[in-house]
Amino acid sequence: MPKTRVAIGCQGGGSHTAFTAGVLRRLLREEDVDVRALSGTSGGAICALLAWYGLVQEDRELARERLAAFWIDISSRDPWELLTSRWTLAAYRTVGHFFSPEVTPYSLPAWGQDRLRAALAGAVEFDRIAGLVRDGGPRLFVSAVDVLSGEFRVMRDAEVTVDAILASAAVPTLFRAVEIDGRSYWDGLFSQNPPLRDLAWERPDEIWIIQINKRVRAKVPKSLADIRDRRNELAGNLSLEQELHPIETINTLIAQGRLNGSEFKPITVRRIEMQRELDYVSKLDRSPAFIGDMLAYGEERADAFLRGRR
């Protein structure tokens, strides 16, 4: 029986994307799935990179190992770092309840970005990436936005450097803009979250979206904190739905018989969604307990998804 050609899009969401790492670890155990491409934004870009890095070397166990090892490495294990992380979470949760002065990342040392750069360099040999890219191999797409022009940029395969990943993850209230080719870039959450149209050109049978931000809430938010959380979810999902629109339009035209004889084929879109209602601030939570829980929850949701698919 032929394998299902799959492309996977990984939505961004800070520490919540440890969930994505768990999902990918479980999906990569499926032997009947041929992963032809991965895309990602912010934390989702990191997960897509780590999975792709193993797949392009035809080593799924390497991908699974790097996905877990990175998130364990980036968690706050040092006592001072853990204390600082807890203080940061507490400070952000006061916003909307008390006066809380904001601080630009340009007035602080770039410790956070430096820490992330070191973790990425420990997980991926970036100087090998160009040599690993091959015709017919899996593709990788990472998004960021040009701060000044507002133009979206998708970096592909060998263009995915450590700076490309840092740019995709450069949340402007936390990290400084990242310079690439003389241009300054911010988090891909403002552009394509994640890039999906690029996946469609790889002609997969199915696109699987690992979705961090909830689509549906049961109650109308009324407190400032709840309003902020829901606004963040809606903003994070806006570009995802816009990326899906042309794929759904082509599927509709094919079903109506209006693209007969064309190069287009129908693509089934499936979602693996995080169902828990977590606040925005928890996207900054790097405690080992939270990261470990997100990894395990991702594997659990992926397992349920695969059972439903069968």
CSV table of C-alpha atoms in Angstrom, one decimal:
chain,number,residue,atom,x,y,z
A,1,MET,CA,0.0,0.0,0.0
A,2,PRO,CA,1.5,3.4,-1.0
A,3,LYS,CA,2.4,5.8,1.8
A,4,THR,CA,0.3,9.0,2.3
A,5,ARG,CA,2.2,12.0,1.2
A,6,VAL,CA,1.9,14.5,4.0
A,7,ALA,CA,3.0,18.1,4.6
A,8,ILE,CA,2.9,19.5,8.1
A,9,GLY,CA,2.4,23.1,9.2
A,10,CYS,CA,3.5,24.1,12.8
A,11,GLN,CA,1.8,27.1,14.3
A,12,GLY,CA,3.8,29.3,16.6
A,13,GLY,CA,3.1,29.9,20.3
A,14,GLY,CA,6.2,30.1,22.5
A,15,SER,CA,6.5,27.4,25.2
A,16,HIS,CA,3.1,26.0,24.0
A,17,THR,CA,5.0,24.6,21.0
A,18,ALA,CA,6.6,22.0,23.2
A,19,PHE,CA,3.1,20.5,22.5
A,20,THR,CA,4.1,20.6,18.8
A,21,ALA,CA,7.3,18.7,19.5
A,22,GLY,CA,5.3,16.0,21.2
A,23,VAL,CA,2.9,15.7,18.3
A,24,LEU,CA,5.8,15.4,15.8
A,25,ARG,CA,7.6,12.8,17.9
A,26,ARG,CA,4.4,10.6,17.8
A,27,LEU,CA,3.7,11.3,14.1
A,28,LEU,CA,7.3,10.3,13.1
A,29,ARG,CA,6.7,6.8,14.4
A,30,GLU,CA,4.1,6.2,11.6
A,31,GLU,CA,5.8,4.2,8.9
A,32,ASP,CA,2.9,4.7,6.4
A,33,VAL,CA,3.4,8.5,6.3
A,34,ASP,CA,5.8,10.1,3.9
A,35,VAL,CA,6.5,13.6,5.2
A,36,ARG,CA,7.3,15.7,2.1
A,37,ALA,CA,7.5,19.1,3.7
A,38,LEU,CA,7.3,21.0,7.0
A,39,SER,CA,6.7,24.6,7.7
A,40,GLY,CA,6.6,26.6,10.9
A,41,THR,CA,6.6,30.0,12.6
A,42,SER,CA,8.3,31.0,15.8
A,43,GLY,CA,8.4,28.0,18.2
A,44,GLY,CA,6.7,26.1,15.4
A,45,ALA,CA,9.6,26.9,13.1
A,46,ILE,CA,12.0,25.4,15.7
A,47,CYS,CA,10.0,22.2,15.8
A,48,ALA,CA,9.7,22.0,12.0
A,49,LEU,CA,13.5,22.5,11.7
A,50,LEU,CA,14.3,19.8,14.2
A,51,ALA,CA,11.9,17.3,12.6
A,52,TRP,CA,13.2,18.2,9.1
A,53,TYR,CA,16.8,17.9,10.2
A,54,GLY,CA,16.3,14.2,11.0
A,55,LEU,CA,14.1,13.5,8.0
A,56,VAL,CA,16.5,15.0,5.5
A,57,GLN,CA,19.1,12.6,6.9
A,58,GLU,CA,16.6,9.7,6.7
A,59,ASP,CA,16.8,9.3,10.4
A,60,ARG,CA,13.5,9.6,12.2
A,61,GLU,CA,14.9,8.6,15.5
A,62,LEU,CA,17.4,11.5,15.3
A,63,ALA,CA,14.4,13.9,14.7
A,64,ARG,CA,12.5,12.4,17.7
A,65,GLU,CA,15.5,12.7,19.9
A,66,ARG,CA,16.3,16.3,18.9
A,67,LEU,CA,12.7,17.4,19.4
A,68,ALA,CA,12.7,16.3,23.0
A,69,ALA,CA,16.3,17.3,23.8
A,70,PHE,CA,15.9,20.8,22.6
A,71,TRP,CA,12.8,21.5,24.8
A,72,ILE,CA,14.5,19.9,27.8
A,73,ASP,CA,17.6,22.1,27.1
A,74,ILE,CA,15.6,25.3,26.8
A,75,SER,CA,13.7,24.8,30.0
A,76,SER,CA,14.6,26.7,33.1
A,77,ARG,CA,16.7,24.1,35.0
A,78,ASP,CA,19.2,26.4,36.7
A,79,PRO,CA,17.8,27.7,40.0
A,80,TRP,CA,18.5,31.3,39.1
A,81,GLU,CA,16.9,30.9,35.7
A,82,LEU,CA,13.9,29.2,37.2
A,83,LEU,CA,13.5,32.0,39.7
A,84,THR,CA,13.8,34.6,37.0
A,85,SER,CA,11.2,32.7,34.8
A,86,ARG,CA,8.7,32.6,37.7
A,87,TRP,CA,9.2,36.3,38.3
A,88,THR,CA,8.6,37.1,34.6
A,89,LEU,CA,5.4,35.1,34.6
A,90,ALA,CA,4.1,36.8,37.7
A,91,ALA,CA,5.0,40.2,36.3
A,92,TYR,CA,3.2,39.6,33.0
A,93,ARG,CA,0.1,38.4,34.9
A,94,THR,CA,-0.2,41.7,36.7
A,95,VAL,CA,-0.8,43.5,33.4
A,96,GLY,CA,-4.4,44.5,33.4
A,97,HIS,CA,-4.8,44.2,37.1
A,98,PHE,CA,-2.2,46.7,38.3
A,99,PHE,CA,0.0,49.4,36.8
A,100,SER,CA,3.0,47.5,35.3
A,101,PRO,CA,5.6,49.5,33.4
A,102,GLU,CA,6.8,48.0,30.1
A,103,VAL,CA,10.4,47.7,29.1
A,104,THR,CA,11.8,47.6,25.6
A,105,PRO,CA,14.1,44.7,24.8
A,106,TYR,CA,16.6,47.2,23.5
A,107,SER,CA,17.2,48.5,27.0
A,108,LEU,CA,18.1,45.0,28.3
A,109,PRO,CA,20.9,42.6,27.6
A,110,ALA,CA,20.0,40.1,24.8
A,111,TRP,CA,20.3,37.1,27.2
A,112,GLY,CA,17.1,35.4,26.0
A,113,GLN,CA,18.1,35.5,22.3
A,114,ASP,CA,21.6,34.4,23.2
A,115,ARG,CA,20.3,31.5,25.2
A,116,LEU,CA,18.0,30.5,22.3
A,117,ARG,CA,20.9,30.8,19.8
A,118,ALA,CA,23.0,28.5,21.9
A,119,ALA,CA,20.3,25.9,22.2
A,120,LEU,CA,19.7,25.9,18.5
A,121,ALA,CA,23.4,25.5,17.7
A,122,GLY,CA,23.5,22.6,20.1
A,123,ALA,CA,20.6,20.8,18.3
A,124,VAL,CA,21.4,21.5,14.7
A,125,GLU,CA,24.7,21.8,12.7
A,126,PHE,CA,23.6,24.7,10.6
A,127,ASP,CA,26.8,24.7,8.5
A,128,ARG,CA,25.7,21.2,7.2
A,129,ILE,CA,22.2,22.3,6.1
A,130,ALA,CA,23.1,23.3,2.6
A,131,GLY,CA,24.8,20.0,2.0
A,132,LEU,CA,21.8,18.0,3.3
A,133,VAL,CA,19.3,19.6,0.9
A,134,ARG,CA,18.7,17.4,-2.1
A,135,ASP,CA,16.2,17.1,-5.0
A,136,GLY,CA,13.2,15.1,-4.1
A,137,GLY,CA,14.0,15.4,-0.4
A,138,PRO,CA,11.7,16.9,2.3
A,139,ARG,CA,11.3,20.7,2.1
A,140,LEU,CA,11.4,23.2,5.0
A,141,PHE,CA,9.7,26.6,5.1
A,142,VAL,CA,10.1,29.2,7.8
A,143,SER,CA,8.4,32.6,8.0
A,144,ALA,CA,9.2,36.1,9.3
A,145,VAL,CA,8.2,39.6,8.5
A,146,ASP,CA,10.3,42.6,7.5
A,147,VAL,CA,9.8,45.2,10.2
A,148,LEU,CA,10.1,48.3,7.9
A,149,SER,CA,8.5,47.2,4.7
A,150,GLY,CA,5.9,44.9,6.2
A,151,GLU,CA,6.6,42.3,3.6
A,152,PHE,CA,6.4,38.6,4.5
A,153,ARG,CA,9.3,36.4,3.8
A,154,VAL,CA,9.5,32.6,3.7
A,155,MET,CA,13.0,31.2,4.0
A,156,ARG,CA,13.4,27.8,2.3
A,157,ASP,CA,15.7,24.8,2.9
A,158,ALA,CA,19.3,26.1,2.8
A,159,GLU,CA,18.1,29.6,3.6
A,160,VAL,CA,17.1,28.4,7.1
A,161,THR,CA,20.1,29.6,9.1
A,162,VAL,CA,20.1,30.1,12.9
A,163,ASP,CA,19.3,33.8,12.2
A,164,ALA,CA,16.3,32.8,10.2
A,165,ILE,CA,14.9,30.8,13.1
A,166,LEU,CA,15.7,33.6,15.6
A,167,ALA,CA,13.9,36.1,13.3
A,168,SER,CA,10.9,33.9,13.1
A,169,ALA,CA,10.8,33.7,16.9
A,170,ALA,CA,11.6,37.4,17.5
A,171,VAL,CA,8.5,38.5,19.5
A,172,PRO,CA,9.0,42.3,19.4
A,173,THR,CA,8.1,42.9,23.1
A,174,LEU,CA,10.6,40.3,24.2
A,175,PHE,CA,13.4,40.1,21.6
A,176,ARG,CA,15.2,42.5,19.4
A,177,ALA,CA,14.7,42.4,15.6
A,178,VAL,CA,17.0,40.1,13.8
A,179,GLU,CA,19.0,41.3,10.8
A,180,ILE,CA,19.2,39.1,7.7
A,181,ASP,CA,20.7,40.4,4.4
A,182,GLY,CA,20.6,44.0,5.7
A,183,ARG,CA,16.9,43.8,6.6
A,184,SER,CA,15.4,43.6,10.1
A,185,TYR,CA,12.8,40.9,10.9
A,186,TRP,CA,10.3,40.1,13.5
A,187,ASP,CA,8.3,37.1,14.5
A,188,GLY,CA,6.5,35.2,11.8
A,189,LEU,CA,3.3,35.3,13.8
A,190,PHE,CA,2.7,38.6,12.0
A,191,SER,CA,2.9,37.1,8.6
A,192,GLN,CA,2.1,33.4,8.0
A,193,ASN,CA,1.3,31.3,11.0
A,194,PRO,CA,2.4,28.9,9.6
A,195,PRO,CA,3.2,29.1,5.8
A,196,LEU,CA,0.7,26.7,4.2
A,197,ARG,CA,0.5,27.8,0.5
A,198,ASP,CA,4.1,26.8,0.1
A,199,LEU,CA,3.2,23.3,1.4
A,200,ALA,CA,0.5,22.9,-1.3
A,201,TRP,CA,3.1,23.3,-4.1
A,202,GLU,CA,4.7,20.1,-2.8
A,203,ARG,CA,1.6,18.2,-4.0
A,204,PRO,CA,0.9,16.4,-0.8
A,205,ASP,CA,-2.2,14.2,-0.4
A,206,GLU,CA,-2.9,15.8,3.0
A,207,ILE,CA,-1.8,18.9,4.9
A,208,TRP,CA,-1.7,18.4,8.7
A,209,ILE,CA,-1.8,21.6,10.8
A,210,ILE,CA,-0.5,21.5,14.4
A,211,GLN,CA,-2.7,24.3,15.8
A,212,ILE,CA,-1.7,25.9,19.1
A,213,ASN,CA,-4.3,28.7,19.3
A,214,LYS,CA,-7.8,27.5,20.1
A,215,ARG,CA,-10.5,28.2,17.5
A,216,VAL,CA,-13.5,28.0,19.8
A,217,ARG,CA,-14.2,29.3,23.3
A,218,ALA,CA,-17.2,28.6,25.4
A,219,LYS,CA,-17.7,32.0,27.1
A,220,VAL,CA,-17.3,35.6,26.1
A,221,PRO,CA,-14.2,37.0,27.9
A,222,LYS,CA,-14.9,39.9,30.2
A,223,SER,CA,-11.8,40.5,32.3
A,224,LEU,CA,-8.9,42.4,30.7
A,225,ALA,CA,-6.7,39.3,31.1
A,226,ASP,CA,-9.3,37.0,29.4
A,227,ILE,CA,-9.8,39.6,26.6
A,228,ARG,CA,-6.1,39.8,26.0
A,229,ASP,CA,-5.8,36.0,25.9
A,230,ARG,CA,-8.7,35.6,23.4
A,231,ARG,CA,-7.4,38.5,21.2
A,232,ASN,CA,-4.0,36.8,21.1
A,233,GLU,CA,-5.7,33.5,20.0
A,234,LEU,CA,-7.7,35.2,17.2
A,235,ALA,CA,-4.7,37.2,16.0
A,236,GLY,CA,-2.6,34.0,15.9
A,237,ASN,CA,-5.3,32.1,13.9
A,238,LEU,CA,-6.0,35.0,11.4
A,239,SER,CA,-3.1,34.4,9.2
A,240,LEU,CA,-3.5,30.6,9.4
A,241,GLU,CA,-7.1,30.8,8.0
A,242,GLN,CA,-5.9,33.2,5.3
A,243,GLU,CA,-3.2,30.7,4.3
A,244,LEU,CA,-5.8,28.0,4.1
A,245,HIS,CA,-8.2,30.0,1.9
A,246,PRO,CA,-6.6,29.4,-1.5
A,247,ILE,CA,-6.2,25.7,-0.8
A,248,GLU,CA,-9.8,25.4,0.2
A,249,THR,CA,-10.8,27.4,-2.9
A,250,ILE,CA,-8.9,25.1,-5.2
A,251,ASN,CA,-10.4,22.1,-3.5
A,252,THR,CA,-13.9,23.5,-4.2
A,253,LEU,CA,-13.2,24.3,-7.8
A,254,ILE,CA,-11.9,20.7,-8.3
A,255,ALA,CA,-15.0,19.3,-6.7
A,256,GLN,CA,-17.1,21.4,-9.1
A,257,GLY,CA,-15.2,20.1,-12.1
A,258,ARG,CA,-13.9,23.5,-13.0
A,259,LEU,CA,-10.2,22.6,-13.0
A,260,ASN,CA,-10.4,19.4,-15.0
A,261,GLY,CA,-7.2,18.8,-16.9
A,262,SER,CA,-5.2,21.1,-14.7
A,263,GLU,CA,-2.2,20.3,-12.6
A,264,PHE,CA,-4.1,20.8,-9.4
A,265,LYS,CA,-5.2,18.0,-7.1
A,266,PRO,CA,-7.4,18.0,-4.1
A,267,ILE,CA,-5.6,18.2,-0.7
A,268,THR,CA,-7.2,17.0,2.5
A,269,VAL,CA,-6.6,19.4,5.4
A,270,ARG,CA,-6.5,18.0,8.9
A,271,ARG,CA,-5.9,19.7,12.2
A,272,ILE,CA,-4.3,18.4,15.4
A,273,GLU,CA,-5.4,21.0,17.9
A,274,MET,CA,-4.4,21.8,21.5
A,275,GLN,CA,-7.7,21.7,23.4
A,276,ARG,CA,-6.6,23.1,26.7
A,277,GLU,CA,-7.5,26.6,27.6
A,278,LEU,CA,-4.2,28.2,28.6
A,279,ASP,CA,-3.5,31.9,29.1
A,280,TYR,CA,-1.2,33.9,26.9
A,281,VAL,CA,1.4,34.3,29.7
A,282,SER,CA,2.0,30.6,29.9
A,283,LYS,CA,3.6,30.8,26.5
A,284,LEU,CA,6.5,32.2,28.4
A,285,ASP,CA,6.6,29.3,31.0
A,286,ARG,CA,9.8,27.4,30.6
A,287,SER,CA,9.6,25.4,33.8
A,288,PRO,CA,10.6,21.7,33.4
A,289,ALA,CA,7.2,20.6,34.7
A,290,PHE,CA,5.3,22.7,32.1
A,291,ILE,CA,7.5,21.8,29.2
A,292,GLY,CA,7.4,18.0,30.1
A,293,ASP,CA,3.6,18.2,30.4
A,294,MET,CA,3.3,19.9,27.0
A,295,LEU,CA,5.5,17.2,25.3
A,296,ALA,CA,3.4,14.4,26.8
A,297,TYR,CA,0.1,16.1,25.9
A,298,GLY,CA,1.3,16.5,22.3
A,299,GLU,CA,2.0,12.8,22.0
A,300,GLU,CA,-1.4,12.1,23.5
A,301,ARG,CA,-3.2,14.3,21.1
A,302,ALA,CA,-1.3,13.0,18.1
A,303,ASP,CA,-2.1,9.4,19.1
A,304,ALA,CA,-5.8,10.3,19.3
A,305,PHE,CA,-5.5,12.0,15.8
A,306,LEU,CA,-3.9,8.9,14.3
A,307,ARG,CA,-6.6,6.6,15.8
A,308,GLY,CA,-9.3,8.8,14.3
A,309,ARG,CA,-7.6,8.9,10.9
A,310,ARG,CA,-7.5,5.1,10.8
